[in-house]
Short mmCIF file of C-alpha atoms in Angstrom, two decimals:
data_model
loop_
_atom_site.label_atom_id
_atom_site.label_comp_id
_atom_site.label_asym_id
_atom_site.label_seq_id
_atom_site.Cartn_x
_atom_site.Cartn_y
_atom_site.Cartn_z
CA MET A 1 194.09 116.80 -16.94
CA ASP A 2 192.94 116.22 -20.46
CA ASN A 3 189.55 114.65 -20.86
CA LEU A 4 189.18 111.06 -21.87
CA SER A 5 187.07 110.28 -24.90
CA GLN A 6 184.07 107.99 -24.60
CA LEU A 7 186.03 105.42 -26.58
CA ASP A 8 188.97 105.56 -24.15
CA LYS A 9 186.58 105.12 -21.23
CA LYS A 10 185.12 102.05 -22.93
CA ILE A 11 188.63 100.71 -23.50
CA ILE A 12 189.55 101.33 -19.85
CA ARG A 13 186.41 99.52 -18.68
CA ALA A 14 187.34 96.51 -20.85
CA LEU A 15 190.96 96.54 -19.67
CA GLN A 16 190.10 96.60 -15.99
CA GLU A 17 188.30 93.27 -16.21
CA ASP A 18 190.23 90.01 -15.92
CA PHE A 19 192.84 89.73 -18.65
CA PRO A 20 192.01 86.68 -20.81
CA LEU A 21 194.64 83.94 -20.62
CA CYS A 22 194.42 82.91 -24.27
CA GLU A 23 196.38 83.32 -27.49
CA GLU A 24 194.88 86.65 -28.55
CA PRO A 25 193.68 88.41 -25.38
CA TYR A 26 193.62 91.90 -26.88
CA LYS A 27 191.44 90.70 -29.75
CA ILE A 28 188.84 89.42 -27.29
CA LEU A 29 188.85 92.70 -25.36
CA ALA A 30 188.70 94.72 -28.59
CA GLU A 31 185.62 92.78 -29.66
CA ARG A 32 183.91 93.70 -26.39
CA VAL A 33 184.62 97.37 -27.10
CA GLY A 34 183.54 96.96 -30.72
CA ILE A 35 186.74 98.06 -32.44
CA SER A 36 189.49 96.26 -34.34
CA GLU A 37 192.39 94.66 -32.49
CA GLU A 38 194.75 97.00 -34.30
CA GLU A 39 192.98 100.12 -33.10
CA PHE A 40 192.70 98.68 -29.59
CA LEU A 41 196.47 98.02 -29.43
CA GLN A 42 197.15 101.52 -30.74
CA ARG A 43 194.96 103.11 -28.08
CA ILE A 44 196.63 101.08 -25.31
CA LYS A 45 200.05 102.24 -26.49
CA ALA A 46 198.79 105.84 -26.49
CA LEU A 47 197.44 105.44 -22.93
CA VAL A 48 200.84 104.06 -21.88
CA ASP A 49 202.59 107.05 -23.52
CA GLU A 50 200.24 109.42 -21.71
CA LYS A 51 201.11 107.53 -18.50
CA LYS A 52 197.43 106.80 -17.84
CA ILE A 53 198.39 103.14 -17.88
CA ARG A 54 201.24 102.41 -15.45
CA LYS A 55 201.78 98.89 -16.71
CA MET A 56 200.32 95.84 -18.33
CA GLY A 57 201.40 93.09 -16.00
CA ALA A 58 200.51 91.18 -12.88
CA VAL A 59 200.54 91.39 -9.13
CA LEU A 60 201.30 88.26 -7.12
CA ARG A 61 199.73 87.31 -3.84
CA HIS A 62 202.59 88.14 -1.53
CA ARG A 63 201.62 85.77 1.28
CA GLU A 64 201.60 82.82 -1.14
CA ILE A 65 205.17 83.58 -2.10
CA GLY A 66 206.35 83.82 1.49
CA PHE A 67 205.96 87.48 2.50
CA ASN A 68 204.24 87.13 5.86
CA ALA A 69 205.34 90.31 7.64
CA ASN A 70 203.79 93.28 5.89
CA ALA A 71 203.59 96.68 7.47
CA LEU A 72 202.50 100.17 6.68
CA CYS A 73 205.15 102.42 8.16
CA ALA A 74 204.13 106.02 8.79
CA TRP A 75 206.94 108.58 9.11
CA GLN A 76 207.08 112.10 10.38
CA VAL A 77 209.41 114.01 8.09
CA PRO A 78 210.08 117.78 8.00
CA PRO A 79 208.36 119.09 4.83
CA ASP A 80 211.61 120.45 3.38
CA LYS A 81 213.20 116.99 3.67
CA LEU A 82 210.27 115.09 2.21
CA ASP A 83 211.56 114.70 -1.36
CA GLU A 84 215.04 113.68 -0.32
CA THR A 85 213.77 111.20 2.27
CA ALA A 86 211.24 109.66 -0.11
CA GLN A 87 213.85 109.26 -2.85
CA ILE A 88 216.07 107.26 -0.48
CA MET A 89 213.21 105.07 0.73
CA THR A 90 211.98 104.24 -2.77
CA THR A 91 215.33 102.76 -3.74
CA HIS A 92 214.82 99.95 -1.20
CA ALA A 93 213.44 96.81 -2.87
CA ALA A 94 211.25 95.94 0.14
CA VAL A 95 209.33 99.22 -0.22
CA SER A 96 206.45 98.74 -2.65
CA HIS A 97 204.58 102.01 -2.11
CA CYS A 98 205.77 105.41 -0.94
CA TYR A 99 203.29 108.30 -0.73
CA ASP A 100 203.37 111.73 0.80
CA ARG A 101 200.07 112.51 2.51
CA THR A 102 198.53 115.48 4.24
CA PRO A 103 198.55 114.67 7.97
CA ALA A 104 195.44 114.85 10.17
CA PRO A 105 194.90 116.63 13.49
CA ASN A 106 196.78 114.77 16.25
CA TRP A 107 198.36 112.57 13.62
CA ASN A 108 201.47 114.21 12.23
CA TYR A 109 202.76 111.46 9.99
CA ASN A 110 203.23 112.67 6.43
CA LEU A 111 205.16 109.91 4.61
CA TYR A 112 203.79 106.39 4.14
CA THR A 113 205.67 103.31 3.00
CA MET A 114 204.52 99.71 2.57
CA ILE A 115 207.20 97.25 3.59
CA HIS A 116 207.12 93.55 2.70
CA ALA A 117 209.30 91.02 4.49
CA LYS A 118 209.33 87.34 5.34
CA THR A 119 209.45 87.86 9.10
CA ARG A 120 208.86 90.69 11.59
CA ASP A 121 212.55 90.71 12.49
CA GLU A 122 213.44 91.27 8.87
CA CYS A 123 210.74 93.94 8.53
CA GLU A 124 212.06 95.84 11.54
CA LYS A 125 215.61 95.54 10.29
CA ILE A 126 214.57 97.13 6.98
CA ILE A 127 212.75 99.95 8.79
CA GLY A 128 215.85 100.48 10.94
CA GLU A 129 217.94 100.77 7.79
CA LEU A 130 215.54 103.27 6.26
CA SER A 131 215.57 105.25 9.47
CA SER A 132 219.34 105.49 9.64
CA LEU A 133 219.72 106.19 5.92
CA THR A 134 217.29 109.10 6.07
CA GLY A 135 217.72 110.31 9.65
CA SER A 136 213.97 109.92 10.22
CA THR A 137 213.52 108.62 13.73
CA ASP A 138 209.87 109.37 14.33
CA TYR A 139 207.82 106.58 12.84
CA LYS A 140 205.01 104.13 13.55
CA ILE A 141 204.92 100.54 12.34
CA LEU A 142 201.40 99.35 11.54
CA TYR A 143 201.50 95.63 10.92
CA THR A 144 198.89 94.03 8.74
CA LYS A 145 196.68 91.79 10.81
CA ARG A 146 194.08 90.82 8.30
CA GLU A 147 193.36 91.62 4.68
CA TRP A 148 189.67 92.50 4.23
CA LYS A 149 189.88 93.60 0.63
CA LYS A 150 192.38 94.19 -2.11
CA THR A 151 191.08 94.73 -5.61
CA GLY A 152 191.77 96.78 -8.65
CA MET A 153 189.68 99.90 -9.04
CA LYS A 154 186.75 99.88 -11.44
CA TYR A 155 186.97 103.26 -13.11
CA PHE A 156 184.11 105.09 -14.78
CA CYS A 157 181.39 102.97 -13.21
CA GLU A 158 179.96 105.60 -10.84
CA MET B 1 200.65 73.64 -2.30
CA THR B 2 202.24 74.17 -5.71
CA ARG B 3 205.99 74.57 -5.57
CA LEU B 4 207.48 77.09 -7.92
CA SER B 5 210.03 75.75 -10.39
CA ASN B 6 212.77 77.90 -11.85
CA PHE B 7 210.68 78.21 -14.99
CA ASP B 8 207.68 79.42 -12.93
CA LYS B 9 209.81 82.03 -11.22
CA ALA B 10 211.19 83.32 -14.51
CA LEU B 11 207.67 83.40 -15.93
CA LEU B 12 206.20 85.25 -12.94
CA ASN B 13 209.08 87.71 -12.83
CA GLN B 14 208.48 88.55 -16.46
CA LEU B 15 204.71 88.71 -16.06
CA GLN B 16 204.97 91.12 -13.11
CA GLY B 17 207.10 93.47 -15.13
CA GLU B 18 205.38 93.53 -18.47
CA ILE B 19 202.81 91.83 -20.65
CA PRO B 20 203.75 92.75 -24.23
CA ILE B 21 201.23 94.93 -26.07
CA CYS B 22 200.92 92.97 -29.31
CA SER B 23 198.66 90.46 -30.97
CA HIS B 24 200.20 87.37 -29.34
CA PRO B 25 201.66 88.60 -26.05
CA PHE B 26 202.10 85.14 -24.53
CA ALA B 27 203.95 83.90 -27.62
CA GLU B 28 206.27 86.87 -27.24
CA MET B 29 206.85 86.04 -23.56
CA ALA B 30 207.39 82.40 -24.48
CA SER B 31 210.08 83.23 -26.99
CA ARG B 32 211.93 85.28 -24.35
CA LEU B 33 211.73 82.29 -22.00
CA GLY B 34 212.79 79.79 -24.66
CA THR B 35 209.48 77.92 -24.80
CA ASP B 36 206.19 78.04 -26.70
CA GLU B 37 202.90 79.90 -26.27
CA ALA B 38 200.90 76.83 -25.22
CA THR B 39 203.32 76.02 -22.39
CA VAL B 40 203.21 79.59 -21.06
CA LEU B 41 199.41 79.75 -21.18
CA ALA B 42 198.90 76.35 -19.58
CA ARG B 43 201.26 77.16 -16.72
CA LEU B 44 199.77 80.61 -16.14
CA ARG B 45 196.29 79.12 -15.88
CA GLU B 46 197.59 76.64 -13.30
CA LEU B 47 199.40 79.31 -11.29
CA LYS B 48 196.30 81.48 -11.36
CA ALA B 49 194.12 78.58 -10.17
CA ALA B 50 196.63 77.84 -7.40
CA GLY B 51 196.27 81.40 -6.12
CA PHE B 52 199.67 82.88 -6.90
CA LEU B 53 198.30 85.64 -9.08
CA ARG B 54 196.21 88.31 -7.52
CA ARG B 55 195.56 90.21 -10.69
CA ILE B 56 196.68 90.07 -14.30
CA GLY B 57 196.05 92.95 -16.61
CA THR B 58 196.15 96.70 -16.67
CA PHE B 59 197.30 98.97 -13.89
CA PHE B 60 196.18 102.56 -14.26
CA ASP B 61 197.43 105.82 -12.82
CA SER B 62 194.33 106.85 -10.90
CA ASN B 63 195.26 110.55 -10.78
CA ARG B 64 195.72 110.73 -14.51
CA LEU B 65 192.28 109.21 -14.98
CA GLY B 66 190.90 112.03 -12.85
CA TYR B 67 190.52 110.19 -9.54
CA GLN B 68 191.79 111.25 -6.15
CA GLY B 69 193.07 108.89 -3.49
CA THR B 70 192.83 109.08 0.27
CA LEU B 71 194.07 106.74 2.96
CA VAL B 72 191.53 106.51 5.75
CA ALA B 73 192.27 105.20 9.23
CA LEU B 74 189.44 104.21 11.54
CA LYS B 75 189.47 103.59 15.24
CA VAL B 76 186.83 100.89 15.59
CA GLU B 77 185.55 99.13 18.69
CA PRO B 78 186.92 95.57 18.46
CA SER B 79 183.45 94.02 18.61
CA ALA B 80 182.36 96.04 15.55
CA ILE B 81 185.40 95.54 13.35
CA CYS B 82 183.91 92.79 11.22
CA ALA B 83 180.70 94.71 10.47
CA VAL B 84 182.58 97.95 9.75
CA ALA B 85 185.14 96.22 7.51
CA GLU B 86 182.35 94.62 5.51
CA ALA B 87 180.50 97.93 5.20
CA VAL B 88 183.68 99.62 3.89
CA ASN B 89 184.22 96.78 1.41
CA ARG B 90 180.87 97.50 -0.21
CA TYR B 91 182.17 100.79 -1.66
CA PRO B 92 183.78 100.07 -5.06
CA GLY B 93 186.25 102.93 -4.51
CA ALA B 94 187.57 101.23 -1.35
CA THR B 95 190.22 99.15 -3.10
CA HIS B 96 192.47 98.14 -0.19
CA ASN B 97 191.13 97.48 3.29
CA TYR B 98 193.37 96.14 6.05
CA GLU B 99 193.01 95.49 9.73
CA ARG B 100 196.19 96.69 11.44
CA GLU B 101 197.70 96.59 14.89
CA GLY B 102 197.40 99.81 16.87
CA ALA B 103 194.72 102.20 18.09
CA TYR B 104 193.66 102.92 14.52
CA ASN B 105 192.81 99.38 13.60
CA LEU B 106 191.17 99.59 10.17
CA TRP B 107 192.93 101.26 7.22
CA PHE B 108 191.53 101.58 3.74
CA THR B 109 192.24 103.48 0.55
CA LEU B 110 189.42 105.28 -1.19
CA LEU B 111 189.44 106.37 -4.83
CA THR B 112 186.76 108.83 -5.94
CA PRO B 113 186.18 111.11 -8.92
CA ASN B 114 185.84 114.23 -6.76
CA ALA B 115 186.03 115.63 -3.23
CA GLU B 116 182.28 115.81 -2.73
CA TYR B 117 181.85 112.16 -3.60
CA GLU B 118 184.59 111.30 -1.12
CA SER B 119 183.10 113.42 1.67
CA ASN B 120 179.70 111.79 1.28
CA ILE B 121 181.15 108.29 1.54
CA LEU B 122 183.32 109.20 4.52
CA ALA B 123 180.37 110.77 6.34
CA GLU B 124 178.44 107.52 5.91
CA ILE B 125 181.37 105.46 7.21
CA ARG B 126 182.05 107.82 10.12
CA SER B 127 178.46 107.36 11.30
CA LEU B 128 178.64 103.54 11.35
CA SER B 129 178.10 102.01 14.75
CA GLY B 130 181.43 101.26 16.47
CA VAL B 131 183.49 103.86 14.58
CA VAL B 132 185.12 106.03 17.25
CA ASP B 133 187.46 108.19 15.19
CA MET B 134 188.60 108.72 11.60
CA LEU B 135 191.79 110.06 10.04
CA ARG B 136 191.65 111.31 6.48
CA LEU B 137 195.07 111.27 4.84
CA LYS B 138 194.92 112.68 1.34
CA ALA B 139 197.60 111.51 -1.09
CA ASN B 140 199.82 114.25 -2.47
CA LYS B 141 202.86 112.94 -4.24
CA LYS B 142 203.30 109.28 -5.14
CA TYR B 143 206.97 108.49 -5.05
CA LYS B 144 206.67 104.80 -5.78
CA ILE B 145 204.06 102.21 -6.69
CA ASN B 146 205.76 99.04 -7.68
CA VAL B 147 204.40 95.86 -6.29
CA GLN B 148 206.91 93.49 -7.77
CA PHE B 149 208.45 90.62 -5.93
CA LYS B 150 211.54 89.31 -7.61
CA LEU B 151 211.44 85.54 -7.24
CA GLN B 152 214.80 83.85 -6.95
#
């Protein structure tokens, strides 16, 4: 990993705050960093090219838009089939996250997907589809009961 | 409760995908939607106030910024879940924290700049009253992160 300059860290700290809903949002953020808007925009584009920024965009509150059945589904997949299985799962629109994780003692699940659906029936139907598409039959559905926290990370504030 | 019009849905679909990186990003979005900057901004402020938008702005790749991510599952005595959840929430690196059905009933993600930092935090959490067991599931490969809901 290449090191980030002090300037980039400052830019990242400014960008992780609420994005101003006004005509020239980048200009406001650039002023906080103490550089010109032009330089600020250039640095953002560079961070996007370096894939340090995944996207400039928004995340909706999924319950407000009708997704009430949300589950973390943990799968047990043979290591040599992990890539292939994950590739199939990621193509499904209802899967928002798909990570491979090192399992823990007495917990052998190594692939994790977040599934969003309107109802539990629909959620289980999707998981059934993923199971038959990939041949993965050993899985655990962990329904969300309550959200205690969901925020963006504040980087470089330790 | 605000009902989403077709314009709102088009606006939110575009916003989820990409805010343009230019001097007047909302004017750029407006021109794609066939309207003007003021209309887009006014509606976005309303939708934000009504709670549809969780976060607007920049989404980083934590690994490429030098951070490591771990999913942690806790088995917590039901009577202690509230206190433990609140204690976990106090760590800035705990970005997602969910109560789930099952024996492991509290699941959170933890982002830290190094392994030592992570171990210290997890030792503190493991010793909280009511925490019976902990699973530490380090992220290896991220195949997909794409929290976009296409509104129709």
